[in-house]
Amino acid sequence: MYATEEPLAVRVRTHRLYTQPKIDFPAWVLDHVPWRGDETVLDIGCGSGAYVEPACQRLTRGGRLLAGDLSWGMLRDLASKPTPPPLSLFNGDAMRLPLPDGGCDVVLANHMLYHVPHIEAAVAEVHRVLQPGGYLVAATNARDSMQRFITEVEEACRALGHPMKIPPSPARVRFTLENGWPFLRTLFPNVEQDVLASALVFPEAAPAVAYVDSLRHAYEPRLPDELEWQALIGQVERQIRAQTGSPRDEGREREEEREEEREEEREGEYRVAKTSGVFIAQKTLTPASALEA
Ligand SMILES: C[S@@+](CC[C@H](N)C(=O)[O-])C[C@H]1O[C@@H](n2cnc3c(N)ncnc32)[C@H](O)[C@@H]1O
């Protein structure tokens, strides 16, 4: 799923280009930390490096960034880009971090805890490597975020003769804005959350279709064997084209069926509501470190 950065990079780019209101999500997330500039920061599950640049910009007084990922492919792609000097990359598992106790001031675990087989083990590792007073920053989505893409895929299945409800992928349900609290509260008594409601607004079909296509690894295992991915994505494309004002012939019928829904939208826009947010958990200060602080 994360063998190379391409599918993830498509999604990161889509969020950057098509989110309304326009917001720099990584910057928004990082602004929840009271930065000094000299921190040692761990970005675990760094992926295609969405947080690398903005984190390094905040390390103005000699701080450093350790970016780790389980996937060698991700790290290889990230290493091939020009990266800022306070960055070093490593291959590692969030459940067994190759770092000493108390070595980090901030740990970023963004949009990744829902992939980890034992979330509790990863949170315990983060707690171990944080200094007292340090922060865990864990961005994730609300459970129903971007539900419209799923509805679109379900409609395509129905149109192709395979009506079905697509069960939610583990990533949608294991660590969400709604159910993430207990994973963190066991070790971090101080947990706060901030939520950001926005939408992906597509003026044309192609980038919306590319987004769904980038999730092939997540959808395909849950589809009937007889249903070819290329046929499905072709149908999704026809449906979205019909809603963005550039229907192909066969899109006409769908256009009419969707009329009611479209009344709520501006002509030609394909709008996907999303809710993301961030947990900020602070490691308790020991009496000694509280005195020093
Ligand atoms: C959705 S991406 C998030 C990337 C980045 N943090 C962001 O927010 O753009 C999830 C990343 O977590 C990585 N990952 C999954 N399980 C992991 C684990 N147990 N330890 C470390 N990284 C892991 C994947 O390889 C992938 O790069």
Coordinates of C-alpha atoms and ligand atoms in Angstrom, one line a residue:
M1 CA 0.0 0.0 0.0
Y2 CA 2.9 2.4 0.8
A3 CA 5.5 0.7 -1.4
T4 CA 6.1 4.0 -3.2
E5 CA 5.0 7.5 -2.5
E6 CA 2.9 8.0 -5.7
P7 CA -0.6 7.2 -4.6
L8 CA -0.1 9.0 -1.3
A9 CA 1.5 12.0 -3.1
V10 CA -1.6 12.2 -5.3
R11 CA -3.8 12.5 -2.2
V12 CA -1.5 15.0 -0.4
R13 CA -1.4 17.2 -3.6
T14 CA -5.2 17.0 -4.1
H15 CA -5.8 18.2 -0.5
R16 CA -3.4 21.0 -1.0
L17 CA -4.9 22.1 -4.3
Y18 CA -8.6 21.6 -3.9
T19 CA -9.4 22.1 -0.2
Q20 CA -11.8 25.0 0.5
P21 CA -11.5 27.1 2.5
K22 CA -7.9 27.2 1.5
I23 CA -5.8 26.0 4.4
D24 CA -2.2 24.8 4.8
F25 CA -3.1 21.7 6.8
P26 CA 0.4 20.6 7.9
A27 CA 1.1 24.2 9.1
W28 CA -2.3 24.3 10.9
V29 CA -1.4 21.0 12.7
L30 CA 2.1 22.2 13.6
D31 CA 0.9 25.5 14.9
H32 CA -0.7 23.6 17.9
V33 CA 2.8 23.2 19.3
P34 CA 4.5 26.0 21.3
W35 CA 7.8 25.9 19.4
R36 CA 11.1 27.1 20.8
G37 CA 13.1 26.2 17.7
D38 CA 15.6 23.9 19.3
E39 CA 13.4 20.8 19.6
T40 CA 14.3 17.2 18.6
V41 CA 11.3 16.2 16.5
L42 CA 10.3 12.7 15.4
D43 CA 8.0 12.4 12.4
I44 CA 7.0 8.8 12.5
G45 CA 5.1 7.5 9.4
C46 CA 6.5 10.5 7.6
G47 CA 5.3 9.2 4.2
S48 CA 5.9 11.5 1.3
G49 CA 7.2 14.1 3.7
A50 CA 4.3 16.5 4.0
Y51 CA 5.5 17.7 7.4
V52 CA 9.2 17.8 6.6
E53 CA 9.4 21.4 5.2
P54 CA 7.0 23.0 7.6
A55 CA 8.6 21.3 10.6
C56 CA 12.1 22.3 9.6
Q57 CA 10.9 25.9 9.2
R58 CA 9.9 25.9 12.8
L59 CA 13.3 24.6 14.0
T60 CA 15.0 27.9 13.9
R61 CA 17.3 27.5 16.8
G62 CA 19.3 24.3 16.1
G63 CA 16.5 21.8 16.4
R64 CA 16.5 18.6 14.3
L65 CA 14.0 16.4 12.6
L66 CA 14.1 12.6 12.5
A67 CA 11.7 11.3 9.9
G68 CA 10.9 7.6 10.0
D69 CA 8.7 5.2 8.1
L70 CA 8.1 1.5 7.9
S71 CA 8.2 1.6 4.1
W72 CA 11.6 1.7 2.4
G73 CA 9.9 2.9 -0.8
M74 CA 8.6 6.0 0.9
L75 CA 12.0 6.7 2.4
R76 CA 13.7 6.2 -1.0
D77 CA 11.4 8.6 -2.7
L78 CA 11.8 11.1 0.1
A79 CA 15.6 10.8 0.1
S80 CA 15.6 11.6 -3.6
K81 CA 14.2 15.1 -3.1
P82 CA 16.2 18.1 -1.9
T83 CA 15.6 18.1 1.9
P84 CA 16.5 20.7 4.5
P85 CA 19.6 20.1 6.6
P86 CA 18.2 19.4 10.1
L87 CA 16.5 16.3 8.6
S88 CA 17.7 12.7 9.0
L89 CA 15.7 9.7 7.7
F90 CA 15.4 6.2 9.2
N91 CA 13.5 3.0 8.6
G92 CA 11.5 2.0 11.6
D93 CA 8.3 0.7 13.1
A94 CA 6.2 3.0 15.4
M95 CA 5.7 0.0 17.7
R96 CA 9.5 -0.4 18.2
L97 CA 11.1 3.0 17.8
P98 CA 14.9 2.8 17.4
L99 CA 15.4 5.8 19.7
P100 CA 16.4 6.3 23.4
D101 CA 14.0 7.1 26.2
G102 CA 13.2 10.7 26.5
G103 CA 15.1 11.7 23.4
C104 CA 12.4 13.7 21.6
D105 CA 10.6 17.0 22.4
V106 CA 7.8 16.5 19.8
V107 CA 6.5 13.4 18.1
L108 CA 4.4 13.7 14.9
A109 CA 2.3 10.6 14.2
N110 CA 0.0 12.1 11.6
H111 CA -2.6 10.1 9.6
M112 CA -0.7 6.9 10.5
L113 CA -1.8 5.5 13.8
Y114 CA -4.8 3.8 12.2
H115 CA -2.4 1.7 10.1
V116 CA -0.4 0.4 13.1
P117 CA -1.5 -3.2 14.2
H118 CA -1.2 -2.3 17.9
I119 CA -2.1 1.3 18.4
E120 CA -1.5 1.0 22.1
A121 CA 2.0 -0.2 21.6
A122 CA 2.8 2.7 19.3
V123 CA 1.4 5.2 21.7
A124 CA 3.5 3.6 24.5
E125 CA 6.6 3.9 22.3
V126 CA 5.9 7.5 21.6
H127 CA 5.4 8.1 25.3
R128 CA 8.8 6.4 26.1
V129 CA 10.8 8.5 23.6
L130 CA 9.2 11.8 24.6
Q131 CA 10.7 14.0 27.3
P132 CA 8.4 14.9 30.2
G133 CA 6.5 18.0 29.0
G134 CA 6.9 16.9 25.3
Y135 CA 4.1 16.7 22.8
L136 CA 2.5 14.0 20.7
V137 CA 0.8 15.4 17.7
A138 CA -1.6 13.0 16.0
A139 CA -3.7 14.2 13.1
T140 CA -6.5 12.0 11.8
N141 CA -9.9 12.2 10.1
A142 CA -13.5 12.0 11.3
R143 CA -15.1 8.7 10.6
D144 CA -17.5 10.1 7.9
S145 CA -14.8 12.3 6.3
M146 CA -15.0 12.1 2.5
Q147 CA -17.9 9.7 2.6
R148 CA -19.0 11.0 -0.8
F149 CA -16.2 9.1 -2.5
I150 CA -17.4 5.9 -1.0
T151 CA -21.0 6.6 -2.0
E152 CA -19.7 7.3 -5.5
V153 CA -17.9 3.9 -5.6
E154 CA -21.0 2.2 -4.3
E155 CA -23.1 3.8 -7.0
A156 CA -20.6 2.7 -9.6
C157 CA -20.9 -0.9 -8.3
R158 CA -24.6 -0.7 -8.5
A159 CA -24.5 0.7 -12.0
L160 CA -22.2 -2.2 -13.0
G161 CA -24.6 -4.8 -11.6
H162 CA -23.0 -5.4 -8.2
P163 CA -25.1 -3.5 -5.7
M164 CA -23.2 -3.5 -2.3
K165 CA -22.3 -1.6 0.8
I166 CA -18.5 -1.1 0.9
P167 CA -17.4 -1.9 4.5
P168 CA -15.2 0.8 5.9
S169 CA -11.5 0.2 5.6
P170 CA -9.6 -0.2 8.9
A171 CA -8.0 3.2 8.2
R172 CA -11.4 4.8 8.4
V173 CA -12.4 3.4 11.8
R174 CA -9.4 2.4 13.9
F175 CA -8.1 5.8 15.1
T176 CA -10.5 8.6 14.3
L177 CA -11.3 12.0 15.8
E178 CA -14.2 10.3 17.5
N179 CA -12.5 7.2 19.0
G180 CA -8.9 8.2 19.3
W181 CA -9.2 9.6 22.9
P182 CA -8.9 6.4 24.9
F183 CA -5.7 5.2 23.0
L184 CA -4.0 8.4 24.2
R185 CA -5.5 9.0 27.6
T186 CA -4.1 5.8 29.1
L187 CA -0.6 7.4 29.1
F188 CA -1.3 11.0 28.4
P189 CA -3.7 12.6 30.9
N190 CA -3.6 15.9 29.0
V191 CA -5.1 15.4 25.6
E192 CA -6.7 18.1 23.5
Q193 CA -8.3 18.1 20.1
D194 CA -8.9 20.6 17.4
V195 CA -11.2 19.9 14.4
L196 CA -11.3 21.4 10.9
A197 CA -14.3 21.0 8.7
S198 CA -13.7 21.8 5.0
A199 CA -14.3 20.3 1.6
L200 CA -12.5 19.2 -1.5
V201 CA -14.1 21.2 -4.3
F202 CA -13.3 20.0 -7.8
P203 CA -14.1 22.2 -10.8
E204 CA -13.6 19.2 -13.1
A205 CA -13.7 15.4 -12.9
A206 CA -10.1 14.4 -13.5
P207 CA -8.5 15.2 -10.1
A208 CA -11.5 13.7 -8.2
V209 CA -11.2 10.5 -10.2
A210 CA -7.5 10.4 -9.7
Y211 CA -8.1 10.6 -5.9
V212 CA -10.5 7.6 -6.0
D213 CA -8.0 5.8 -8.2
S214 CA -5.2 6.4 -5.6
L215 CA -7.3 4.5 -3.1
R216 CA -7.4 1.3 -5.3
H217 CA -5.4 -0.7 -2.7
A218 CA -8.1 0.1 -0.1
Y219 CA -11.2 -0.5 -2.2
E220 CA -10.2 -3.4 -4.5
P221 CA -9.9 -6.1 -1.8
R222 CA -13.5 -5.4 -0.7
L223 CA -15.0 -5.6 -4.2
P224 CA -16.4 -8.7 -5.9
D225 CA -13.7 -10.6 -7.9
E226 CA -15.7 -10.3 -11.1
L227 CA -15.6 -6.5 -10.9
E228 CA -12.5 -5.2 -12.7
W229 CA -11.0 -2.1 -11.2
Q230 CA -10.6 -0.4 -14.6
A231 CA -14.4 -0.9 -15.3
L232 CA -15.2 0.5 -11.9
I233 CA -13.0 3.6 -12.1
G234 CA -14.4 4.2 -15.7
Q235 CA -17.9 4.2 -14.2
V236 CA -16.8 6.5 -11.3
E237 CA -15.4 8.8 -14.0
R238 CA -18.6 8.9 -16.0
Q239 CA -20.6 9.6 -12.8
I240 CA -18.4 12.5 -11.7
R241 CA -18.2 13.9 -15.2
A242 CA -22.0 14.0 -15.3
Q243 CA -21.9 16.1 -12.1
T244 CA -19.2 18.5 -13.2
G245 CA -20.9 19.6 -16.4
S246 CA -18.9 17.6 -18.9
P247 CA -21.0 14.5 -19.2
R248 CA -20.3 11.8 -21.8
D249 CA -23.4 10.4 -23.6
E250 CA -24.0 7.7 -21.0
G251 CA -23.7 10.2 -18.2
R252 CA -27.0 11.9 -19.0
E253 CA -29.1 9.5 -17.1
R254 CA -27.0 9.8 -14.0
E255 CA -27.2 13.5 -14.4
E256 CA -30.9 13.5 -14.0
E257 CA -30.9 11.1 -11.1
R258 CA -28.6 13.4 -9.3
E259 CA -30.5 16.5 -9.9
E260 CA -31.8 16.9 -6.4
E261 CA -28.3 16.5 -4.9
R262 CA -26.9 19.1 -7.4
E263 CA -29.3 21.7 -6.3
E264 CA -27.2 22.1 -3.2
E265 CA -24.1 22.6 -5.2
R266 CA -22.8 25.2 -7.5
E267 CA -23.1 24.2 -11.2
G268 CA -20.1 22.2 -12.3
E269 CA -18.6 21.6 -8.9
Y270 CA -18.0 18.3 -7.4
R271 CA -17.9 18.8 -3.6
V272 CA -16.6 16.2 -1.1
A273 CA -17.1 17.2 2.6
K274 CA -14.2 16.3 4.9
T275 CA -13.4 16.7 8.6
S276 CA -9.9 16.3 9.8
G277 CA -8.3 17.3 13.0
V278 CA -5.5 16.8 15.5
F279 CA -4.9 15.4 18.9
I280 CA -2.3 17.1 21.0
A281 CA -1.2 15.1 24.0
Q282 CA 1.4 16.3 26.5
K283 CA 3.6 14.0 28.5
T284 CA 3.2 14.7 32.2
L285 CA 6.1 16.7 33.8
T286 CA 7.8 14.8 36.5
P287 CA 8.1 16.9 39.8
A288 CA 11.9 17.4 39.0
S289 CA 11.3 18.5 35.4
A290 CA 8.4 20.7 36.5
L291 CA 10.8 22.6 38.8
E292 CA 13.4 23.0 36.0
A293 CA 10.6 24.2 33.6
Ligands
LIG1 C1 -1.3 8.1 5.2 S1 0.5 8.0 5.3 C2 0.8 9.5 6.3 C3 2.0 10.2 5.9 C4 2.3 11.6 6.6 N1 2.4 11.4 8.0 C5 1.2 12.6 6.3 O1 0.4 12.9 7.1 O2 1.2 13.0 5.1 C6 0.9 6.8 6.5 C7 2.3 6.4 6.5 O3 2.6 5.6 7.7 C8 3.5 4.6 7.4 N2 3.3 3.5 8.4 C9 2.3 2.6 8.4 N3 2.5 1.8 9.5 C10 3.7 2.2 10.1 C11 4.4 1.7 11.2 N4 4.0 0.7 12.0 N5 5.5 2.4 11.6 C12 6.0 3.5 10.9 N6 5.3 3.9 9.7 C13 4.2 3.3 9.4 C14 3.2 4.2 5.9 O4 4.3 3.6 5.3 C15 2.8 5.6 5.4 O5 4.0 6.2 4.8

